[in-house]
Structure formats: C-alpha cells, structure tokens
mmCIF file of C-alpha atoms in Angstrom:
data_model
loop_
_atom_site.group_PDB
_atom_site.id
_atom_site.type_symbol
_atom_site.label_atom_id
_atom_site.label_comp_id
_atom_site.label_asym_id
_atom_site.label_seq_id
_atom_site.Cartn_x
_atom_site.Cartn_y
_atom_site.Cartn_z
ATOM 1 C CA MET A 1 132.617 81.471 189.216
ATOM 2 C CA LEU A 2 131.767 77.834 188.709
ATOM 3 C CA ASN A 3 134.105 75.745 186.629
ATOM 4 C CA ILE A 4 131.501 74.382 184.210
ATOM 5 C CA GLU A 5 132.649 72.785 180.974
ATOM 6 C CA LEU A 6 130.308 72.719 178.013
ATOM 7 C CA LEU A 7 129.725 69.564 176.004
ATOM 8 C CA SER A 8 130.843 71.215 172.762
ATOM 9 C CA ASP A 9 134.107 72.359 174.345
ATOM 10 C CA HIS A 10 134.716 68.868 175.643
ATOM 11 C CA LYS A 11 134.153 67.382 172.172
ATOM 12 C CA ALA A 12 136.427 69.964 170.540
ATOM 13 C CA ARG A 13 139.183 69.312 173.061
ATOM 14 C CA ALA A 14 138.858 65.523 172.592
ATOM 15 C CA SER A 15 139.008 65.901 168.806
ATOM 16 C CA LEU A 16 142.071 68.141 169.070
ATOM 17 C CA GLN A 17 143.772 65.664 171.386
ATOM 18 C CA ARG A 18 142.962 62.792 168.986
ATOM 19 C CA ARG A 19 144.510 64.663 166.065
ATOM 20 C CA ARG A 20 147.571 65.433 168.097
ATOM 21 C CA ASN A 21 147.973 61.767 169.063
ATOM 22 C CA THR A 22 147.575 60.727 165.428
ATOM 23 C CA GLU A 23 150.178 63.240 164.286
ATOM 24 C CA THR A 24 152.545 62.101 167.058
ATOM 25 C CA GLU A 25 152.201 58.435 166.017
ATOM 26 C CA ARG A 26 152.737 59.405 162.409
ATOM 27 C CA ARG A 27 155.923 61.288 163.276
ATOM 28 C CA GLU A 28 157.191 58.316 165.252
ATOM 29 C CA ARG A 29 156.576 56.030 162.281
ATOM 30 C CA ILE A 30 158.254 58.395 159.840
ATOM 31 C CA PHE A 31 161.321 59.186 161.968
ATOM 32 C CA ASN A 32 161.746 55.570 163.117
ATOM 33 C CA ASP A 33 164.347 53.885 160.903
ATOM 34 C CA LYS A 34 163.048 50.426 161.704
ATOM 35 C CA VAL A 35 159.421 51.117 160.756
ATOM 36 C CA ARG A 36 160.016 53.549 157.854
ATOM 37 C CA THR A 37 160.375 51.958 154.368
ATOM 38 C CA ILE A 38 162.280 54.367 152.127
ATOM 39 C CA GLY A 39 159.932 57.303 152.759
ATOM 40 C CA VAL A 40 156.625 55.339 152.300
ATOM 41 C CA ASP A 41 153.944 55.330 155.005
ATOM 42 C CA LYS A 42 152.981 51.659 154.859
ATOM 43 C CA ASP A 43 150.204 51.866 157.456
ATOM 44 C CA ALA A 44 148.531 54.745 155.615
ATOM 45 C CA LEU A 45 148.728 52.800 152.352
ATOM 46 C CA ASP A 46 147.211 49.739 154.048
ATOM 47 C CA ILE A 47 144.368 51.877 155.356
ATOM 48 C CA GLN A 48 143.774 53.298 151.873
ATOM 49 C CA ILE A 49 143.708 49.786 150.385
ATOM 50 C CA LYS A 50 141.178 48.656 153.000
ATOM 51 C CA GLU A 51 138.979 51.681 152.309
ATOM 52 C CA LYS A 52 139.163 51.050 148.565
ATOM 53 C CA LYS A 53 138.168 47.397 149.048
ATOM 54 C CA LYS A 54 135.257 48.496 151.233
ATOM 55 C CA GLN A 55 134.133 50.930 148.519
ATOM 56 C CA GLU A 56 134.369 48.241 145.829
ATOM 57 C CA GLU A 57 132.404 45.821 147.999
ATOM 58 C CA ALA A 58 129.708 48.451 148.610
ATOM 59 C CA ALA A 59 129.508 49.219 144.880
ATOM 60 C CA ARG A 60 129.256 45.493 144.104
ATOM 61 C CA GLU A 61 126.455 45.037 146.639
ATOM 62 C CA GLU A 62 124.628 48.075 145.217
ATOM 63 C CA GLN A 63 124.933 46.705 141.668
ATOM 64 C CA ASN A 64 123.661 43.290 142.789
ATOM 65 C CA ALA A 65 120.714 44.934 144.505
ATOM 66 C CA HIS A 66 119.967 46.940 141.369
ATOM 67 C CA ASP A 67 120.135 43.795 139.183
ATOM 68 C CA ALA A 68 117.838 41.940 141.537
ATOM 69 C CA ALA A 69 115.339 44.820 141.537
ATOM 70 C CA THR A 70 115.462 44.983 137.716
ATOM 71 C CA LEU A 71 114.853 41.242 137.399
ATOM 72 C CA HIS A 72 111.960 41.450 139.870
ATOM 73 C CA ASN A 73 110.399 44.355 137.965
ATOM 74 C CA SER A 74 110.788 42.487 134.656
ATOM 75 C CA LYS A 75 109.007 39.464 136.090
ATOM 76 C CA VAL A 76 106.207 41.617 137.461
ATOM 77 C CA ALA A 77 105.821 43.420 134.106
ATOM 78 C CA SER A 78 105.702 40.103 132.252
ATOM 79 C CA LEU A 79 102.995 38.799 134.586
ATOM 80 C CA LEU A 80 100.963 42.004 134.174
ATOM 81 C CA HIS A 81 101.275 41.828 130.388
ATOM 82 C CA ARG A 82 100.091 38.233 130.321
ATOM 83 C CA ARG A 83 97.185 39.127 132.558
ATOM 84 C CA GLN A 84 96.201 42.026 130.281
ATOM 85 C CA VAL A 85 96.371 39.814 127.204
ATOM 86 C CA LYS A 86 94.153 37.226 128.866
ATOM 87 C CA GLU A 87 91.665 39.874 129.947
ATOM 88 C CA LYS A 88 91.596 41.358 126.434
ATOM 89 C CA LEU A 89 90.982 37.944 124.864
ATOM 90 C CA ALA A 90 88.225 37.208 127.381
ATOM 91 C CA MET A 91 86.596 40.587 126.688
ATOM 92 C CA GLU A 92 86.707 40.020 122.920
ATOM 93 C CA LYS A 93 85.136 36.594 123.360
ATOM 94 C CA ASP A 94 82.381 38.102 125.522
ATOM 95 C CA ILE A 95 81.718 40.805 122.901
ATOM 96 C CA VAL A 96 81.495 38.245 120.103
ATOM 97 C CA LYS A 97 79.174 36.117 122.218
ATOM 98 C CA PHE A 98 76.956 39.090 123.065
ATOM 99 C CA ARG A 99 76.720 40.138 119.424
ATOM 100 C CA HIS A 100 75.907 36.606 118.385
ATOM 101 C CA GLN A 101 73.090 36.387 120.934
ATOM 102 C CA TYR A 102 71.565 39.887 121.011
ATOM 103 C CA GLN A 103 72.717 41.720 117.855
ATOM 104 C CA GLN A 104 71.566 39.554 114.992
ATOM 105 C CA PRO A 105 71.116 41.228 111.570
ATOM 106 C CA TRP A 106 67.325 40.808 111.550
ATOM 107 C CA SER A 107 67.063 42.774 114.804
ATOM 108 C CA GLN A 108 68.556 45.909 113.276
ATOM 109 C CA ARG A 109 66.367 48.871 112.358
ATOM 110 C CA GLU A 110 67.851 49.248 108.890
ATOM 111 C CA TYR A 111 66.175 46.093 107.616
ATOM 112 C CA ASP A 112 62.590 47.299 107.972
ATOM 113 C CA LEU A 113 61.203 49.616 110.616
ATOM 114 C CA ASN A 114 57.624 48.296 110.195
ATOM 115 C CA ASP A 115 58.578 44.626 109.967
ATOM 116 C CA PRO A 116 61.719 43.627 111.975
ATOM 117 C CA ASP A 117 61.276 39.966 110.985
ATOM 118 C CA ARG A 118 61.343 40.700 107.266
ATOM 119 C CA CYS A 119 64.797 39.123 106.835
ATOM 120 C CA ARG A 120 63.527 35.833 108.371
ATOM 121 C CA LYS A 121 60.402 35.838 106.172
ATOM 122 C CA THR A 122 62.329 36.474 102.971
ATOM 123 C CA GLU A 123 62.653 33.393 100.798
ATOM 124 C CA LEU A 124 65.983 32.283 99.395
ATOM 125 C CA ALA A 125 64.887 32.965 95.811
ATOM 126 C CA ASP A 126 63.740 36.477 96.699
ATOM 127 C CA ALA A 127 66.968 37.106 98.585
ATOM 128 C CA GLN A 128 68.960 36.193 95.476
ATOM 129 C CA MET A 129 66.893 38.691 93.428
ATOM 130 C CA MET A 130 67.751 41.585 95.780
ATOM 131 C CA PRO A 131 70.324 44.062 94.382
ATOM 132 C CA PRO A 132 73.833 43.363 95.677
ATOM 133 C CA GLY A 133 75.825 45.838 97.678
ATOM 134 C CA LEU A 134 75.096 48.102 100.595
ATOM 135 C CA VAL A 135 73.445 51.486 100.653
ATOM 136 C CA GLY A 136 75.957 54.175 99.724
ATOM 137 C CA GLU A 137 78.108 52.020 97.406
ATOM 138 C CA ASP A 138 78.962 53.305 93.936
ATOM 139 C CA PRO A 139 77.532 50.961 91.287
ATOM 140 C CA ASN A 140 79.544 52.751 88.566
ATOM 141 C CA SER A 141 82.911 52.463 90.286
ATOM 142 C CA GLN A 142 84.417 50.458 87.415
ATOM 143 C CA ASN A 143 83.388 53.054 84.831
ATOM 144 C CA ARG A 144 84.615 55.858 87.045
ATOM 145 C CA ARG A 145 88.013 54.194 87.477
ATOM 146 C CA GLN A 146 88.215 53.629 83.722
ATOM 147 C CA ARG A 147 87.485 57.315 83.069
ATOM 148 C CA GLN A 148 90.089 58.327 85.636
ATOM 149 C CA ARG A 149 92.680 56.107 83.962
ATOM 150 C CA GLU A 150 91.840 57.571 80.561
ATOM 151 C CA GLN A 151 92.079 61.123 81.911
ATOM 152 C CA LEU A 152 95.413 60.358 83.557
ATOM 153 C CA ARG A 153 96.654 58.862 80.280
ATOM 154 C CA GLU A 154 95.580 62.011 78.394
ATOM 155 C CA TRP A 155 97.397 64.205 80.915
ATOM 156 C CA LEU A 156 100.549 62.138 80.579
ATOM 157 C CA ILE A 157 100.367 62.341 76.780
ATOM 158 C CA GLN A 158 99.882 66.116 77.009
ATOM 159 C CA GLN A 159 102.887 66.462 79.312
ATOM 160 C CA GLN A 160 105.015 64.358 76.961
ATOM 161 C CA SER A 161 103.964 66.489 73.973
ATOM 162 C CA GLU A 162 104.762 69.691 75.883
ATOM 163 C CA ARG A 163 108.187 68.378 76.830
ATOM 164 C CA ALA A 164 108.844 67.316 73.223
ATOM 165 C CA ALA A 165 107.808 70.780 71.978
ATOM 166 C CA GLU A 166 110.061 72.383 74.564
ATOM 167 C CA ARG A 167 113.024 70.228 73.496
ATOM 168 C CA HIS A 168 112.316 71.043 69.823
ATOM 169 C CA HIS A 169 112.138 74.765 70.589
ATOM 170 C CA GLN A 170 115.387 74.606 72.524
ATOM 171 C CA LYS A 171 117.047 72.714 69.682
ATOM 172 C CA LEU A 172 115.905 75.376 67.189
ATOM 173 C CA GLU A 173 117.276 78.116 69.394
ATOM 174 C CA GLU A 174 120.612 76.318 69.659
ATOM 175 C CA GLN A 175 120.725 75.934 65.879
ATOM 176 C CA CYS A 176 119.948 79.646 65.402
ATOM 177 C CA TYR A 177 122.652 80.549 67.888
ATOM 178 C CA ASP A 178 125.206 78.310 66.141
ATOM 179 C CA GLN A 179 124.243 79.745 62.751
ATOM 180 C CA THR A 180 124.625 83.303 64.071
ATOM 181 C CA ARG A 181 128.049 82.484 65.474
ATOM 182 C CA VAL A 182 129.134 80.959 62.163
ATOM 183 C CA GLU A 183 127.908 84.008 60.232
ATOM 184 C CA MET A 184 129.755 86.328 62.601
ATOM 185 C CA ASP A 185 132.952 84.273 62.203
ATOM 186 C CA ILE A 186 132.605 84.366 58.391
ATOM 187 C CA LYS A 187 132.058 88.123 58.480
ATOM 188 C CA ALA A 188 135.124 88.568 60.693
ATOM 189 C CA LEU A 189 137.215 86.488 58.263
ATOM 190 C CA GLN A 190 135.962 88.559 55.340
ATOM 191 C CA LEU A 191 136.846 91.799 57.114
ATOM 192 C CA GLN A 192 140.261 90.414 57.954
ATOM 193 C CA SER A 193 140.894 89.370 54.332
ATOM 194 C CA ILE A 194 139.741 92.802 53.100
ATOM 195 C CA GLU A 195 142.103 94.503 55.549
ATOM 196 C CA MET A 196 145.012 92.284 54.484
ATOM 197 C CA GLY A 197 144.286 93.031 50.811
ATOM 198 C CA ARG A 198 144.149 96.772 51.487
ATOM 199 C CA GLN A 199 147.414 96.666 53.420
ATOM 200 C CA LYS A 200 149.033 94.669 50.615
ATOM 201 C CA ALA A 201 147.783 97.133 48.000
ATOM 202 C CA ALA A 202 149.076 100.058 50.078
ATOM 203 C CA ALA A 203 152.489 98.369 50.408
ATOM 204 C CA ILE A 204 152.640 97.733 46.650
ATOM 205 C CA ALA A 205 151.656 101.332 45.881
ATOM 206 C CA THR A 206 154.294 102.631 48.279
ATOM 207 C CA LYS A 207 156.909 100.381 46.698
ATOM 208 C CA GLU A 208 156.001 101.502 43.183
ATOM 209 C CA TYR A 209 156.066 105.141 44.255
ATOM 210 C CA ASN A 210 159.503 104.702 45.810
ATOM 211 C CA LEU A 211 160.813 102.965 42.656
ATOM 212 C CA ALA A 212 159.410 105.696 40.441
ATOM 213 C CA LEU A 213 160.953 108.368 42.660
ATOM 214 C CA ILE A 214 164.341 106.613 42.522
ATOM 215 C CA LYS A 215 164.128 106.423 38.740
ATOM 216 C CA GLU A 216 163.221 110.099 38.571
ATOM 217 C CA LYS A 217 166.202 111.010 40.721
ATOM 218 C CA GLY A 218 168.512 108.922 38.499
ATOM 219 C CA LYS A 219 167.259 110.695 35.400
ATOM 220 C CA GLN A 220 167.828 114.083 37.027
ATOM 221 C CA ARG A 221 171.388 113.103 37.977
ATOM 222 C CA GLN A 222 172.091 111.992 34.395
ATOM 223 C CA LEU A 223 170.734 115.253 33.082
ATOM 224 C CA GLN A 224 172.890 117.292 35.486
ATOM 225 C CA GLY A 225 175.990 115.305 34.538
ATOM 226 C CA VAL A 226 176.560 113.826 37.936
ATOM 227 C CA ASP A 227 178.644 110.659 37.975
ATOM 228 C CA ASP A 228 177.756 107.616 39.940
ATOM 229 C CA GLU A 229 181.101 107.581 41.720
ATOM 230 C CA PRO A 230 181.804 110.419 44.159
ATOM 231 C CA PRO A 231 184.789 112.714 43.529
ATOM 232 C CA ILE A 232 188.099 112.335 45.259
ATOM 233 C CA SER A 233 187.357 115.242 47.537
ATOM 234 C CA MET A 234 184.382 113.306 48.865
ATOM 235 C CA MET A 235 186.708 110.388 49.692
ATOM 236 C CA GLY A 236 188.485 112.608 52.174
ATOM 237 C CA ALA A 237 191.836 112.970 50.380
ATOM 238 C CA PRO A 238 194.295 115.011 52.520
ATOM 239 C CA GLY A 239 195.128 118.546 51.427
ATOM 240 C CA LEU A 240 192.293 118.676 48.863
ATOM 241 C CA CYS A 241 188.956 120.484 48.971
ATOM 242 C CA PRO A 242 185.810 119.619 47.053
ATOM 243 C CA SER A 243 185.779 121.291 43.630
ATOM 244 C CA ASP A 244 181.940 121.168 43.036
ATOM 245 C CA ASP A 245 178.910 121.509 45.210
ATOM 246 C CA GLN A 246 177.165 118.142 45.635
ATOM 247 C CA ARG A 247 174.250 119.475 47.725
ATOM 248 C CA ALA A 248 170.739 118.604 46.554
ATOM 249 C CA THR A 249 168.784 121.152 44.623
ATOM 250 C CA GLN A 250 165.791 122.972 45.995
ATOM 251 C CA GLU A 251 163.358 120.913 43.887
ATOM 252 C CA ASN A 252 164.817 117.624 45.148
ATOM 253 C CA LEU A 253 164.558 118.859 48.723
ATOM 254 C CA GLN A 254 160.934 119.811 48.191
ATOM 255 C CA GLN A 255 160.161 116.400 46.686
ATOM 256 C CA ILE A 256 161.847 114.610 49.576
ATOM 257 C CA ILE A 257 159.948 116.713 52.103
ATOM 258 C CA GLN A 258 156.664 116.083 50.286
ATOM 259 C CA PHE A 259 157.377 112.332 50.144
ATOM 260 C CA GLN A 260 158.175 112.251 53.856
ATOM 261 C CA LYS A 261 154.958 114.147 54.626
ATOM 262 C CA TYR A 262 153.073 111.682 52.444
ATOM 263 C CA GLN A 263 154.623 108.752 54.299
ATOM 264 C CA ILE A 264 153.743 110.329 57.686
ATOM 265 C CA GLU A 265 150.139 110.953 56.624
ATOM 266 C CA GLU A 266 149.868 107.470 55.152
ATOM 267 C CA LYS A 267 151.201 105.983 58.362
ATOM 268 C CA LYS A 268 148.726 108.039 60.392
ATOM 269 C CA ARG A 269 145.895 106.989 58.097
ATOM 270 C CA ILE A 270 146.854 103.314 58.370
ATOM 271 C CA LYS A 271 147.044 103.630 62.151
ATOM 272 C CA VAL A 272 143.611 105.320 62.308
ATOM 273 C CA GLU A 273 142.048 102.719 60.027
ATOM 274 C CA LYS A 274 143.594 99.923 62.038
ATOM 275 C CA LYS A 275 142.245 101.469 65.229
ATOM 276 C CA GLN A 276 138.789 101.824 63.672
ATOM 277 C CA GLU A 277 138.837 98.193 62.537
ATOM 278 C CA GLU A 278 139.877 97.060 66.023
ATOM 279 C CA GLU A 279 137.050 99.115 67.512
ATOM 280 C CA LEU A 280 134.659 97.586 64.971
ATOM 281 C CA HIS A 281 135.845 94.089 65.868
ATOM 282 C CA ASP A 282 135.478 94.897 69.566
ATOM 283 C CA ARG A 283 131.952 96.206 69.022
ATOM 284 C CA VAL A 284 131.020 93.119 66.987
ATOM 285 C CA ARG A 285 132.463 90.860 69.683
ATOM 286 C CA VAL A 286 130.691 92.751 72.469
ATOM 287 C CA ASP A 287 127.419 92.756 70.540
ATOM 288 C CA SER A 288 127.695 89.035 69.872
ATOM 289 C CA ALA A 289 128.456 88.355 73.532
ATOM 290 C CA ARG A 290 125.544 90.566 74.623
ATOM 291 C CA THR A 291 123.235 88.828 72.154
ATOM 292 C CA ALA A 292 124.336 85.403 73.371
ATOM 293 C CA LEU A 293 123.793 86.491 76.992
ATOM 294 C CA LEU A 294 120.304 87.793 76.157
ATOM 295 C CA ILE A 295 119.457 84.552 74.363
ATOM 296 C CA GLU A 296 120.685 82.512 77.334
ATOM 297 C CA ARG A 297 118.658 84.641 79.759
ATOM 298 C CA GLN A 298 115.570 84.352 77.585
ATOM 299 C CA GLN A 299 116.041 80.586 77.367
ATOM 300 C CA ALA A 300 116.468 80.353 81.137
ATOM 301 C CA ARG A 301 113.347 82.484 81.627
ATOM 302 C CA LEU A 302 111.349 80.273 79.246
ATOM 303 C CA ASN A 303 112.582 77.138 80.990
ATOM 304 C CA LYS A 304 111.640 78.629 84.363
ATOM 305 C CA GLN A 305 108.165 79.551 83.129
ATOM 306 C CA LEU A 306 107.625 76.117 81.608
ATOM 307 C CA ARG A 307 108.847 74.450 84.798
ATOM 308 C CA ARG A 308 106.561 76.645 86.927
ATOM 309 C CA HIS A 309 103.601 75.864 84.670
ATOM 310 C CA LEU A 310 104.362 72.139 84.820
ATOM 311 C CA ASP A 311 104.677 72.256 88.621
ATOM 312 C CA SER A 312 101.372 74.112 88.967
ATOM 313 C CA THR A 313 99.686 71.583 86.662
ATOM 314 C CA ASN A 314 101.057 68.683 88.710
ATOM 315 C CA VAL A 315 99.949 70.348 91.958
ATOM 316 C CA GLN A 316 96.437 70.897 90.617
ATOM 317 C CA LEU A 317 96.298 67.302 89.409
ATOM 318 C CA ALA A 318 97.447 66.013 92.814
ATOM 319 C CA GLN A 319 94.899 68.199 94.594
ATOM 320 C CA LYS A 320 92.118 66.965 92.341
ATOM 321 C CA GLN A 321 93.125 63.367 92.972
ATOM 322 C CA LYS A 322 93.271 63.945 96.752
ATOM 323 C CA GLU A 323 89.918 65.741 96.960
ATOM 324 C CA PRO A 324 87.168 63.362 98.182
ATOM 325 C CA ASN A 325 84.149 63.038 95.948
ATOM 326 C CA PRO A 326 80.996 63.207 98.117
ATOM 327 C CA VAL A 327 78.961 61.587 95.373
ATOM 328 C CA ILE A 328 81.002 58.404 95.179
ATOM 329 C CA GLU A 329 82.232 58.295 98.774
ATOM 330 C CA ARG A 330 81.637 54.891 100.288
ATOM 331 C CA GLY A 331 78.976 54.749 102.999
ATOM 332 C CA HIS A 332 77.584 58.242 102.286
ATOM 333 C CA ILE A 333 74.064 58.744 103.747
ATOM 334 C CA ASP A 334 71.983 61.895 103.359
ATOM 335 C CA ASP A 335 68.375 62.958 104.014
ATOM 336 C CA SER A 336 67.134 61.245 100.876
ATOM 337 C CA PHE A 337 67.971 57.866 102.468
ATOM 338 C CA PHE A 338 65.588 58.386 105.408
ATOM 339 C CA SER A 339 62.824 59.684 103.117
ATOM 340 C CA LYS A 340 62.509 56.195 101.621
ATOM 341 C CA PHE A 341 60.813 54.825 104.765
ATOM 342 C CA ASN A 342 57.205 55.237 105.967
ATOM 343 C CA THR A 343 56.003 56.028 102.464
ATOM 344 C CA SER A 344 53.113 53.543 102.606
ATOM 345 C CA SER A 345 50.724 52.005 105.120
ATOM 346 C CA ARG A 346 52.457 48.630 104.989
#
C-alpha cells in the first residue's frame, strides 16, 4: 500500500504538535524558579492585556466610524430638508402666480353663466348695493345664537331649581327622621319611667305587706302570752329541758307558706314583665333601625334616579348641541341653488 498522507491528517498532526509545544513551554515557565513570579503566568497576563487593548482599539474605531456615519447622515438629511423647503416655496409661488393670471374671480362660472364679464361691467355703486355675504351663509346667525343662549340659560335655571328642590326634599326627610328619632327616645323614656314607678310601687306594697304581717304576728304572740325574751331552756342551760313548746302554730305556718308563695309568684311576674319590656324595647329598636335603613335606601334610590335623569338630560343636551343643523350649515348648496339660473332669455 502507498504511504499517502491526507491534508486533513497533516493539519491535525501539526495542530496537535503546536499544542504540545505550547504546553511544554508553559510547563517550563511554571516550573522554572527564575521565570516564575509567585505562581503568576506573566507572559499569559501580558498576552491578555495586549488582546484587551486590541479589543478596546477596535471598539473605539467602530464607535468613531459610527459617529462619522451619523454626522454624514445628519448633513445629508439637513440638505434634503432645505431642498424640500425650497421646492415647496417655489411650488406655492407658482400656484399663486397661476391663480393670479388664469383664475381671476370674473372667470368663474358662479358669477354669471350667460355673461362671464358681468363682474367687470358692474359699476361700483351697483356693487355696493349687492347683498353682502356668500351663498349658503345664515343671515339670521345672530338671532339664532341669541336664542341658543337663552335656551341654555333656561336649561341652567331649570337644573338649578331641580337641585334646589332635591336639597329641600332631602332636608325635609332629614328633619322627619330626626323628629321620629326624638319621638322614639321620648317614648322609651316614658316607658322607662313607668316601669320604674311600677317597680317602686311594688316594692312599697311588699314593704307594707311585710310590716302588716309582722304587726299581726306580734299581736298573736301577745294574745298567746308569749314573752319577747326566750326561756332559759332556749338559751341552752345544762341539765334543763324546755318546759313549753315554742313551735309555730298551724295557722302561722300556713300564712308563712302563703306569703312565700306570693313572693315567688310576684318575683316570677316581675321577671316576666321585665322580659316582656326588654322584648318590647328590642322590637322598638329593631323597628326603628329597619325604618331608618328603609329611609336611607329610599333616599339613595331617589338620589340615583335624580342623578340618572340629570345625566340623561345632559347627554341629550350635548347631543343636540353636537348635531349639525343642515339649514344653517355654512356653505350648504342644494338643488334650489342651481334652479336660479337660466330662468330668462338674458
């Protein structure tokens, strides 16, 4: 077989040999005590610095080229703008010149189709007697503006009156609400005073009943011959027994039981009445709160309706003001304008 070496293999072998040589030189620099500087590869750093300077120089040249191109483009744009301005001025001058030469007013058709030179033949006195203004102008524009101002003033007055009526209505509602609250507070105070008077009367009646019962018991003791002081046997003297029976009689026991039952029933009745009054106060408070909430909702609803009506009125007014009036529109021309011509043989 022929010993033929390919070009790619030759390049690969040369590149490999170059890397090996570079690595060998690098190892010699690193392991050489004379060249090495405390573990820093000075040659590699110098190469990096040179590459960085080359990059900065390339960036600077690119920026300078960009600035020069920008300045050149600005100059070209300024020259083009000046040229366009000059051309525009020249064109406007040519248009004015052409109109002055070939588009005089007496050469227009609107003067007189049968007599184009009528404007030249018209005397100065007759020209002064001609009605001023152009065809399509509104001769009653001043009156129309005056009527519009008056209508706008009427609408503003109407809006002010509606707002005043709304404020007055709201003030009346607030007064009615305050008066209702005051009446409810007065009624609550009256109920409270009535309850206090009833409780006081019940306490006085109970006290009088207790005093009368005590007096009745004292009279019964006097009638039975019972002394106020207890006997010696009741004092717990040693070796002695009670000589008489000091237990209450059957009638006294019945009275005491009846009085206790009366006190229990009275206490229950007072508790029930107090509970009923609290429920009544709660109902009155809930009803007043519900009424106030309904009034507030109604007021909010009325305010919302009034605001919606005012907004719709303002929108309609704005739409009417924005709508163009074909009758008074400036420069309006219809078929009746062309029917004015060719009505006679002249």
